[in-house]
PDB file of C-alpha atoms in Angstrom:
ATOM      1  CA  MET A 177      15.157  39.989   0.592  1.00 47.00           C
ATOM      2  CA  ALA A 178      17.852  37.427   1.332  1.00 45.00           C
ATOM      3  CA  VAL A 179      17.772  33.879   0.008  1.00 42.00           C
ATOM      4  CA  VAL A 180      19.763  31.265   1.862  1.00 42.00           C
ATOM      5  CA  ALA A 181      20.311  27.930   0.063  1.00 43.00           C
ATOM      6  CA  VAL A 182      21.330  25.653   2.907  1.00 41.00           C
ATOM      7  CA  PRO A 183      20.257  22.164   4.057  1.00 43.00           C
ATOM      8  CA  PHE A 184      17.063  22.290   6.046  1.00 40.00           C
ATOM      9  CA  PHE A 185      18.195  21.478   9.588  1.00 42.00           C
ATOM     10  CA  PRO A 186      16.250  22.443  12.744  1.00 44.00           C
ATOM     11  CA  SER A 187      19.439  23.734  14.354  1.00 45.00           C
ATOM     12  CA  THR A 188      19.589  26.544  11.799  1.00 44.00           C
ATOM     13  CA  ILE A 189      16.171  27.779  12.859  1.00 41.00           C
ATOM     14  CA  LEU A 190      17.070  27.539  16.537  1.00 41.00           C
ATOM     15  CA  LYS A 191      20.101  29.786  16.091  1.00 46.00           C
ATOM     16  CA  LEU A 192      18.065  32.431  14.293  1.00 44.00           C
ATOM     17  CA  ALA A 193      14.992  32.315  16.508  1.00 45.00           C
ATOM     18  CA  PRO A 194      16.230  34.469  19.451  1.00 45.00           C
ATOM     19  CA  LYS A 195      16.985  37.376  17.135  1.00 46.00           C
ATOM     20  CA  LEU A 196      13.539  37.393  15.522  1.00 43.00           C
ATOM     21  CA  SER A 197      10.542  39.101  17.013  1.00 42.00           C
ATOM     22  CA  SER A 198       7.889  37.849  14.557  1.00 43.00           C
ATOM     23  CA  PHE A 199       7.610  35.234  11.831  1.00 42.00           C
ATOM     24  CA  ILE A 200       5.547  34.820   8.698  1.00 44.00           C
ATOM     25  CA  PHE A 201       5.970  31.301   7.306  1.00 42.00           C
ATOM     26  CA  ASP A 202       5.378  30.218   3.692  1.00 46.00           C
ATOM     27  CA  ILE A 203       5.840  26.483   3.149  1.00 44.00           C
ATOM     28  CA  HIS A 204       5.965  25.085  -0.377  1.00 46.00           C
ATOM     29  CA  VAL A 205       6.284  21.500  -1.530  1.00 44.00           C
ATOM     30  CA  SER A 206       6.941  21.039  -5.258  1.00 46.00           C
ATOM     31  CA  PRO A 207       5.094  18.420  -7.351  1.00 43.00           C
ATOM     32  CA  ALA A 208       6.285  14.823  -6.974  1.00 43.00           C
ATOM     33  CA  PHE A 209       8.059  15.955  -3.761  1.00 39.00           C
ATOM     34  CA  SER A 210      11.241  16.744  -5.655  1.00 43.00           C
ATOM     35  CA  SER A 211      11.989  19.716  -3.356  1.00 46.00           C
ATOM     36  CA  PHE A 212      10.813  21.237  -0.087  1.00 45.00           C
ATOM     37  CA  SER A 213      11.180  24.929   0.707  1.00 49.00           C
ATOM     38  CA  LEU A 214      10.444  26.975   3.815  1.00 48.00           C
ATOM     39  CA  ALA A 215      10.238  30.753   3.442  1.00 50.00           C
ATOM     40  CA  PHE A 216       9.602  33.213   6.261  1.00 46.00           C
ATOM     41  CA  SER A 217       9.824  36.913   6.978  1.00 51.00           C
ATOM     42  CA  ALA A 218      11.383  38.120  10.178  1.00 49.00           C
ATOM     43  CA  THR A 219      11.153  41.556  11.793  1.00 49.00           C
ATOM     44  CA  ASN A 220      13.713  42.540  14.405  1.00 50.00           C
ATOM     45  CA  CYS A 221      13.505  45.162  17.109  1.00 49.00           C
ATOM     46  CA  ASN A 222      14.415  47.971  14.678  1.00 52.00           C
ATOM     47  CA  ASN A 223      11.461  47.072  12.480  1.00 52.00           C
ATOM     48  CA  PHE A 224      13.796  45.868   9.752  1.00 49.00           C
ATOM     49  CA  THR A 225      12.299  42.948   7.778  1.00 51.00           C
ATOM     50  CA  ASN A 226      14.258  40.195   6.067  1.00 53.00           C
ATOM     51  CA  ARG A 227      12.904  37.262   4.137  1.00 54.00           C
ATOM     52  CA  PHE A 228      14.722  33.943   4.391  1.00 49.00           C
ATOM     53  CA  THR A 229      14.209  30.849   2.240  1.00 51.00           C
ATOM     54  CA  PHE A 230      15.432  27.382   3.068  1.00 46.00           C
ATOM     55  CA  ARG A 231      15.194  24.695   0.380  1.00 52.00           C
ATOM     56  CA  LEU A 232      15.612  20.947   0.794  1.00 47.00           C
ATOM     57  CA  THR A 233      15.930  18.909  -2.404  1.00 47.00           C
ATOM     58  CA  ASN A 234      15.489  15.181  -2.754  1.00 49.00           C
ATOM     59  CA  PRO A 235      17.994  14.032  -5.440  1.00 44.00           C
ATOM     60  CA  ARG A 236      16.164  10.746  -5.941  1.00 46.00           C
ATOM     61  CA  LYS A 237      13.077  12.582  -7.215  1.00 44.00           C
ATOM     62  CA  LEU A 238      14.754  14.917  -9.663  1.00 39.00           C
ATOM     63  CA  ARG A 239      14.099  12.672 -12.675  1.00 43.00           C
ATOM     64  CA  ARG A 240      10.612  11.338 -12.451  1.00 43.00           C
ATOM     65  CA  ASN A 241       9.876  11.155 -16.154  1.00 42.00           C
ATOM     66  CA  PRO A 242      10.881   7.972 -17.963  1.00 41.00           C
ATOM     67  CA  ARG A 243      13.347   8.115 -20.801  1.00 43.00           C
ATOM     68  CA  PRO A 244      11.875   8.722 -24.221  1.00 40.00           C
ATOM     69  CA  PRO A 245      11.599   5.714 -26.488  1.00 42.00           C
ATOM     70  CA  SER A 246      14.541   6.915 -28.596  1.00 40.00           C
ATOM     71  CA  ALA A 247      16.854   6.645 -25.600  1.00 35.00           C
ATOM     72  CA  ALA A 248      16.253   2.921 -25.500  1.00 39.00           C
ATOM     73  CA  MET A 249      17.483   2.500 -29.067  1.00 49.00           C
ATOM     74  CA  ILE A 250      21.041   1.595 -29.972  1.00 48.00           C
ATOM     75  CA  PHE A 251      21.237   4.536 -32.372  1.00 50.00           C
ATOM     76  CA  PRO A 252      18.511   7.011 -31.317  1.00 52.00           C
ATOM     77  CA  GLN A 253      19.577   9.455 -34.021  1.00 56.00           C
ATOM     78  CA  ASN A 254      18.986   6.868 -36.765  1.00 61.00           C
ATOM     79  CA  PRO A 255      15.695   4.973 -36.387  1.00 65.00           C
ATOM     80  CA  LYS A 256      16.095   3.386 -39.840  1.00 74.00           C
ATOM     81  CA  LEU A 257      19.351   1.762 -38.762  1.00 78.00           C
ATOM     82  CA  ASN A 258      17.695   0.530 -35.573  1.00 77.00           C
ATOM     83  CA  ARG A 259      14.908  -1.037 -37.607  1.00 77.00           C
ATOM     84  CA  LYS A 260      17.410  -2.834 -39.833  1.00 82.00           C
ATOM     85  CA  LEU A 261      19.391  -4.099 -36.845  1.00 87.00           C
ATOM     86  CA  VAL A 262      16.167  -5.620 -35.540  1.00 85.00           C
ATOM     87  CA  HIS A 263      15.547  -7.098 -38.987  1.00 87.00           C
ATOM     88  CA  ILE A 264      19.016  -8.667 -39.112  1.00 93.00           C
ATOM     89  CA  SER A 265      19.297  -9.960 -35.564  1.00 92.00           C
ATOM     90  CA  ILE A 266      15.923 -11.496 -34.650  1.00 92.00           C
ATOM     91  CA  GLY A 267      15.879 -14.368 -37.126  1.00 93.00           C
ATOM     92  CA  LEU A 268      19.582 -15.162 -36.858  1.00 96.00           C
ATOM     93  CA  VAL A 269      19.600 -15.176 -33.056  1.00 95.00           C
ATOM     94  CA  PHE A 270      16.485 -17.336 -32.970  1.00 95.00           C
ATOM     95  CA  MET A 271      18.094 -19.823 -35.336  1.00 95.00           C
ATOM     96  CA  LEU A 272      21.035 -20.102 -32.941  1.00 96.00           C
ATOM     97  CA  CYS A 273      18.583 -21.452 -30.369  1.00 95.00           C
ATOM     98  CA  TRP A 274      17.300 -24.302 -32.546  1.00 96.00           C
ATOM     99  CA  PRO A 275      19.629 -26.926 -31.010  1.00 95.00           C
ATOM    100  CA  LEU A 276      17.932 -26.261 -27.674  1.00 94.00           C
ATOM    101  CA  PHE A 277      14.697 -27.843 -28.938  1.00 94.00           C
ATOM    102  CA  SER A 278      14.010 -31.545 -29.004  1.00 89.00           C
ATOM    103  CA  SER A 279      14.531 -33.569 -32.145  1.00 83.00           C
ATOM    104  CA  GLY A 280      11.777 -34.614 -34.493  1.00 84.00           C
ATOM    105  CA  TYR A 281       8.587 -32.907 -35.561  1.00 88.00           C
ATOM    106  CA  ARG A 282       7.572 -32.062 -32.003  1.00 90.00           C
ATOM    107  CA  GLY A 283      10.609 -29.849 -31.575  1.00 92.00           C
ATOM    108  CA  ALA A 284       9.916 -28.142 -34.894  1.00 94.00           C
ATOM    109  CA  ILE A 285       6.350 -27.284 -33.917  1.00 94.00           C
ATOM    110  CA  LEU A 286       7.448 -26.091 -30.495  1.00 93.00           C
ATOM    111  CA  ALA A 287      10.066 -23.823 -32.076  1.00 94.00           C
ATOM    112  CA  ALA A 288       7.501 -22.491 -34.545  1.00 95.00           C
ATOM    113  CA  ILE A 289       5.226 -21.331 -31.726  1.00 94.00           C
ATOM    114  CA  THR A 290       7.450 -18.348 -30.886  1.00 89.00           C
ATOM    115  CA  PRO A 291       7.424 -16.710 -34.342  1.00 92.00           C
ATOM    116  CA  GLY A 292       3.864 -17.954 -34.788  1.00 93.00           C
ATOM    117  CA  VAL A 293       2.776 -15.811 -31.862  1.00 93.00           C
ATOM    118  CA  ASN A 294       4.382 -12.854 -33.624  1.00 92.00           C
ATOM    119  CA  ILE A 295       2.202 -13.517 -36.655  1.00 94.00           C
ATOM    120  CA  ILE A 296      -0.872 -13.029 -34.480  1.00 94.00           C
ATOM    121  CA  ARG A 297       0.760 -10.002 -32.891  1.00 92.00           C
ATOM    122  CA  MET A 298       1.455  -8.381 -36.271  1.00 93.00           C
ATOM    123  CA  LEU A 299      -2.133  -9.033 -37.358  1.00 94.00           C
ATOM    124  CA  LEU A 300      -3.556  -7.438 -34.210  1.00 94.00           C
ATOM    125  CA  ILE A 301      -1.284  -4.388 -34.278  1.00 93.00           C
ATOM    126  CA  GLY A 302      -1.464  -3.964 -38.050  1.00 92.00           C
ATOM    127  CA  SER A 303      -5.252  -4.045 -38.023  1.00 90.00           C
ATOM    128  CA  GLY A 304      -5.415  -1.474 -35.225  1.00 89.00           C
ATOM    129  CA  ILE A 305      -6.953  -3.792 -32.647  1.00 92.00           C
ATOM    130  CA  TRP A 306      -3.887  -3.698 -30.417  1.00 91.00           C
ATOM    131  CA  LYS A 307      -2.052  -0.419 -29.836  1.00 90.00           C
ATOM    132  CA  ASP A 308       1.730  -0.738 -29.489  1.00 87.00           C
ATOM    133  CA  GLU A 309       3.619   2.379 -30.570  1.00 87.00           C
ATOM    134  CA  ALA A 310       7.044   0.981 -29.644  1.00 84.00           C
ATOM    135  CA  THR A 311       6.593  -1.999 -31.954  1.00 84.00           C
ATOM    136  CA  VAL A 312       5.282   0.194 -34.762  1.00 85.00           C
ATOM    137  CA  LYS A 313       8.271   2.538 -34.512  1.00 80.00           C
ATOM    138  CA  SER A 314      10.801  -0.286 -34.478  1.00 74.00           C
ATOM    139  CA  MET A 315       9.290  -2.290 -37.359  1.00 80.00           C
ATOM    140  CA  SER A 316       7.723   0.238 -39.702  1.00 79.00           C
ATOM    141  CA  ARG A 317       9.378   2.603 -42.136  1.00 77.00           C
ATOM    142  CA  TYR A 318       7.000   5.539 -41.851  1.00 79.00           C
ATOM    143  CA  GLY A 319       5.391   4.994 -38.444  1.00 82.00           C
ATOM    144  CA  ASP A 320       2.154   3.608 -39.916  1.00 86.00           C
ATOM    145  CA  TYR A 321       0.791   0.626 -37.977  1.00 88.00           C
ATOM    146  CA  ARG A 322      -0.683  -0.820 -41.184  1.00 90.00           C
ATOM    147  CA  GLU A 323       2.823  -1.469 -42.473  1.00 89.00           C
ATOM    148  CA  LEU A 324       3.064  -4.374 -40.033  1.00 90.00           C
ATOM    149  CA  LEU A 325       0.644  -6.295 -42.249  1.00 92.00           C
ATOM    150  CA  LYS A 326       3.323  -6.423 -44.957  1.00 90.00           C
ATOM    151  CA  GLY A 327       7.054  -6.746 -44.282  1.00 88.00           C
ATOM    152  CA  PRO A 328       6.970  -7.654 -40.572  1.00 90.00           C
ATOM    153  CA  LEU A 329       4.148 -10.143 -41.162  1.00 93.00           C
ATOM    154  CA  TYR A 330       6.053 -11.792 -44.032  1.00 93.00           C
ATOM    155  CA  TYR A 331       9.162 -11.864 -41.857  1.00 93.00           C
ATOM    156  CA  ALA A 332       7.432 -13.696 -38.997  1.00 94.00           C
ATOM    157  CA  THR A 333       5.722 -16.047 -41.448  1.00 94.00           C
ATOM    158  CA  THR A 334       9.038 -16.981 -43.067  1.00 93.00           C
ATOM    159  CA  ILE A 335      10.656 -17.962 -39.776  1.00 94.00           C
ATOM    160  CA  THR A 336       7.549 -19.875 -38.695  1.00 95.00           C
ATOM    161  CA  LEU A 337       7.411 -21.904 -41.918  1.00 93.00           C
ATOM    162  CA  ALA A 338      11.166 -22.507 -41.813  1.00 93.00           C
ATOM    163  CA  CYS A 339      10.704 -24.090 -38.389  1.00 93.00           C
ATOM    164  CA  ALA A 340       7.501 -26.020 -38.965  1.00 93.00           C
ATOM    165  CA  VAL A 341       8.130 -27.244 -42.527  1.00 94.00           C
ATOM    166  CA  TYR A 342      11.889 -27.473 -43.099  1.00 94.00           C
ATOM    167  CA  TRP A 343      13.479 -27.264 -39.636  1.00 94.00           C
ATOM    168  CA  ARG A 344      17.174 -27.505 -38.808  1.00 93.00           C
ATOM    169  CA  THR A 345      17.964 -30.523 -40.992  1.00 93.00           C
ATOM    170  CA  SER A 346      17.161 -28.674 -44.229  1.00 95.00           C
ATOM    171  CA  PRO A 347      19.480 -26.250 -46.053  1.00 96.00           C
ATOM    172  CA  ILE A 348      16.357 -24.535 -47.377  1.00 97.00           C
ATOM    173  CA  ALA A 349      15.491 -23.246 -43.907  1.00 96.00           C
ATOM    174  CA  ILE A 350      19.018 -21.898 -43.486  1.00 97.00           C
ATOM    175  CA  ALA A 351      19.044 -20.239 -46.906  1.00 97.00           C
ATOM    176  CA  ALA A 352      15.604 -18.647 -46.470  1.00 96.00           C
ATOM    177  CA  ILE A 353      16.327 -17.097 -43.067  1.00 96.00           C
ATOM    178  CA  CYS A 354      19.922 -16.047 -43.818  1.00 97.00           C
ATOM    179  CA  ASN A 355      19.046 -14.326 -47.093  1.00 97.00           C
ATOM    180  CA  LEU A 356      16.044 -12.644 -45.515  1.00 95.00           C
ATOM    181  CA  CYS A 357      17.795 -11.461 -42.346  1.00 95.00           C
ATOM    182  CA  ALA A 358      21.488 -10.990 -43.104  1.00 96.00           C
ATOM    183  CA  GLY A 359      21.203 -10.531 -46.863  1.00 94.00           C
ATOM    184  CA  ASP A 360      18.233  -8.206 -47.154  1.00 93.00           C
ATOM    185  CA  GLY A 361      19.109  -6.377 -43.941  1.00 91.00           C
ATOM    186  CA  LEU A 362      22.699  -5.548 -44.880  1.00 93.00           C
ATOM    187  CA  ALA A 363      21.684  -4.687 -48.436  1.00 92.00           C
ATOM    188  CA  ASP A 364      19.739  -1.696 -47.150  1.00 89.00           C
ATOM    189  CA  VAL A 365      22.425  -0.625 -44.662  1.00 90.00           C
ATOM    190  CA  VAL A 366      25.278  -0.833 -47.189  1.00 93.00           C
ATOM    191  CA  GLY A 367      23.162   0.593 -49.993  1.00 90.00           C
ATOM    192  CA  ARG A 368      22.306   3.717 -48.017  1.00 88.00           C
ATOM    193  CA  ARG A 369      25.922   4.237 -46.998  1.00 88.00           C
ATOM    194  CA  PHE A 370      27.828   3.366 -50.171  1.00 91.00           C
ATOM    195  CA  GLY A 371      25.125   3.029 -52.837  1.00 84.00           C
ATOM    196  CA  ARG A 372      25.960   5.992 -55.029  1.00 89.00           C
ATOM    197  CA  GLN A 373      26.078   3.914 -58.202  1.00 92.00           C
ATOM    198  CA  LYS A 374      22.560   2.735 -58.989  1.00 93.00           C
ATOM    199  CA  LEU A 375      21.438  -0.254 -60.981  1.00 93.00           C
ATOM    200  CA  PRO A 376      20.492   0.613 -64.572  1.00 92.00           C
ATOM    201  CA  TYR A 377      17.172  -1.219 -64.384  1.00 91.00           C
ATOM    202  CA  ASN A 378      16.178   0.042 -60.915  1.00 91.00           C
ATOM    203  CA  ARG A 379      17.304   3.451 -59.719  1.00 88.00           C
ATOM    204  CA  ASN A 380      16.051   2.691 -56.220  1.00 88.00           C
ATOM    205  CA  LYS A 381      18.656  -0.052 -55.787  1.00 92.00           C
ATOM    206  CA  SER A 382      22.434   0.154 -55.813  1.00 93.00           C
ATOM    207  CA  ILE A 383      25.227  -2.129 -56.951  1.00 94.00           C
ATOM    208  CA  ALA A 384      26.836  -1.997 -53.509  1.00 95.00           C
ATOM    209  CA  GLY A 385      23.594  -3.024 -51.828  1.00 94.00           C
ATOM    210  CA  SER A 386      23.032  -5.986 -54.150  1.00 95.00           C
ATOM    211  CA  VAL A 387      26.622  -7.200 -53.754  1.00 96.00           C
ATOM    212  CA  ALA A 388      26.333  -6.862 -49.991  1.00 95.00           C
ATOM    213  CA  MET A 389      23.104  -8.855 -49.975  1.00 96.00           C
ATOM    214  CA  ALA A 390      24.494 -11.756 -52.011  1.00 97.00           C
ATOM    215  CA  THR A 391      27.707 -11.834 -49.976  1.00 97.00           C
ATOM    216  CA  ALA A 392      26.067 -11.595 -46.548  1.00 96.00           C
ATOM    217  CA  GLY A 393      23.371 -14.126 -47.372  1.00 97.00           C
ATOM    218  CA  PHE A 394      25.892 -16.612 -48.732  1.00 98.00           C
ATOM    219  CA  LEU A 395      28.483 -16.308 -45.945  1.00 97.00           C
ATOM    220  CA  THR A 396      25.841 -16.455 -43.225  1.00 97.00           C
ATOM    221  CA  SER A 397      24.299 -19.554 -44.794  1.00 97.00           C
ATOM    222  CA  VAL A 398      27.671 -21.290 -44.891  1.00 97.00           C
ATOM    223  CA  GLY A 399      28.320 -20.303 -41.284  1.00 97.00           C
ATOM    224  CA  TYR A 400      25.040 -21.823 -40.128  1.00 97.00           C
ATOM    225  CA  MET A 401      25.741 -24.947 -42.152  1.00 97.00           C
ATOM    226  CA  TYR A 402      28.887 -25.527 -40.104  1.00 97.00           C
ATOM    227  CA  TYR A 403      27.014 -24.571 -36.945  1.00 97.00           C
ATOM    228  CA  PHE A 404      24.292 -27.188 -37.440  1.00 97.00           C
ATOM    229  CA  SER A 405      26.744 -29.791 -38.728  1.00 96.00           C
ATOM    230  CA  TYR A 406      28.520 -29.547 -35.373  1.00 95.00           C
ATOM    231  CA  PHE A 407      25.335 -30.895 -33.750  1.00 95.00           C
ATOM    232  CA  GLY A 408      24.905 -33.534 -36.442  1.00 94.00           C
ATOM    233  CA  TYR A 409      21.820 -32.015 -38.081  1.00 94.00           C
ATOM    234  CA  ILE A 410      23.399 -31.383 -41.498  1.00 94.00           C
ATOM    235  CA  GLN A 411      26.262 -33.036 -43.322  1.00 92.00           C
ATOM    236  CA  GLU A 412      28.541 -30.272 -44.585  1.00 92.00           C
ATOM    237  CA  SER A 413      29.553 -30.551 -48.230  1.00 95.00           C
ATOM    238  CA  TRP A 414      30.701 -28.458 -51.172  1.00 96.00           C
ATOM    239  CA  GLU A 415      27.430 -29.245 -52.936  1.00 95.00           C
ATOM    240  CA  ILE A 416      25.488 -27.473 -50.199  1.00 97.00           C
ATOM    241  CA  VAL A 417      27.928 -24.550 -50.287  1.00 97.00           C
ATOM    242  CA  LEU A 418      27.409 -24.231 -54.035  1.00 97.00           C
ATOM    243  CA  GLY A 419      23.648 -24.412 -53.500  1.00 97.00           C
ATOM    244  CA  PHE A 420      23.836 -21.575 -50.968  1.00 98.00           C
ATOM    245  CA  LEU A 421      25.723 -19.474 -53.505  1.00 97.00           C
ATOM    246  CA  VAL A 422      23.079 -20.043 -56.175  1.00 98.00           C
ATOM    247  CA  VAL A 423      20.242 -19.217 -53.772  1.00 97.00           C
ATOM    248  CA  SER A 424      21.941 -16.047 -52.525  1.00 97.00           C
ATOM    249  CA  LEU A 425      22.655 -14.807 -56.036  1.00 97.00           C
ATOM    250  CA  ALA A 426      19.070 -15.488 -57.119  1.00 97.00           C
ATOM    251  CA  SER A 427      17.672 -13.769 -54.027  1.00 96.00           C
ATOM    252  CA  ALA A 428      19.859 -10.705 -54.566  1.00 96.00           C
ATOM    253  CA  LEU A 429      18.785 -10.536 -58.206  1.00 96.00           C
ATOM    254  CA  VAL A 430      15.074 -10.707 -57.370  1.00 95.00           C
ATOM    255  CA  GLU A 431      15.490  -8.194 -54.544  1.00 93.00           C
ATOM    256  CA  SER A 432      17.012  -5.716 -56.996  1.00 93.00           C
ATOM    257  CA  LEU A 433      14.053  -5.893 -59.383  1.00 93.00           C
ATOM    258  CA  PRO A 434      11.351  -3.192 -59.322  1.00 90.00           C
ATOM    259  CA  ILE A 435       8.729  -5.824 -58.447  1.00 88.00           C
ATOM    260  CA  SER A 436      10.332  -6.265 -55.028  1.00 82.00           C
ATOM    261  CA  THR A 437       9.764  -2.595 -54.319  1.00 77.00           C
ATOM    262  CA  GLU A 438       6.150  -2.768 -55.456  1.00 82.00           C
ATOM    263  CA  LEU A 439       5.376  -5.912 -53.461  1.00 86.00           C
ATOM    264  CA  ASP A 440       7.731  -6.368 -50.515  1.00 87.00           C
ATOM    265  CA  ASP A 441      11.282  -7.691 -50.519  1.00 89.00           C
ATOM    266  CA  ASN A 442      10.548  -9.748 -47.398  1.00 91.00           C
ATOM    267  CA  LEU A 443       8.064 -11.666 -49.525  1.00 92.00           C
ATOM    268  CA  THR A 444      10.005 -11.889 -52.790  1.00 94.00           C
ATOM    269  CA  VAL A 445      13.314 -12.845 -51.133  1.00 95.00           C
ATOM    270  CA  THR A 446      11.640 -15.579 -49.109  1.00 94.00           C
ATOM    271  CA  LEU A 447       9.777 -17.078 -52.076  1.00 95.00           C
ATOM    272  CA  THR A 448      12.919 -17.005 -54.203  1.00 96.00           C
ATOM    273  CA  SER A 449      15.025 -18.681 -51.521  1.00 96.00           C
ATOM    274  CA  ILE A 450      12.478 -21.466 -51.042  1.00 96.00           C
ATOM    275  CA  LEU A 451      11.807 -22.063 -54.744  1.00 96.00           C
ATOM    276  CA  VAL A 452      15.455 -22.014 -55.835  1.00 97.00           C
ATOM    277  CA  GLY A 453      16.487 -23.946 -52.740  1.00 96.00           C
ATOM    278  CA  THR A 454      13.993 -26.673 -53.616  1.00 96.00           C
ATOM    279  CA  LEU A 455      15.675 -27.027 -57.002  1.00 96.00           C
ATOM    280  CA  VAL A 456      19.318 -27.059 -55.896  1.00 95.00           C
ATOM    281  CA  PHE A 457      19.188 -28.963 -52.603  1.00 93.00           C
TER     282      PHE A 457
END
């Protein structure tokens, strides 16, 4: 049997036809029309039989299956890092958009609608009413949809309250979101990478992670203070900078305690930032 892998053109058949005395055709079309093949047996005058196969492939149909969910991630080999990047970026990027909203309480409520919708979304997915595997994988630690009723729900609630209650004229809103997103997010990333030396009162936390949290939360808060002062929402001052330092240190201390592991650091960091911020601002 001879197999000929050539483009399927009618002229090829016409050149072979005069030399063939009989044909037996076998046409095959693969699933999803990714290839087309034509096989036939030919017997010449000496009763010698050859089998020829012509195959035509459509390159546009070779990859019909969509990419797996991991291919859409920034680091598909490290889902934990992807989850933390989501944790860090969502709140900070959303806060960059606050100057786009109108001034006054109406703008605050309008801005709070976006994270407020996510509260409902977390409740529906976390209770099992709404199935969304992509969201569960990107926001949960162990792939359990019920985890969305804890950390992700607290996260969305923090940003919603920061908009609706404090808004862009309050340092408390800046401190709460920056310590939750940048501080708590980088604490886990740095702690996993460089956290060999553990805290004496909590072996699940590291010195490097706590230092990274306090530093990231503080520097990000100061950066957003200058950002909002450019639009005239906040008057920059050393008193506010000192207040940000106190809030970041307190948040990092509470996050390092065992109670944060038992409850949820998204909850404890937020409550600490708001309570201490109320005292210092």
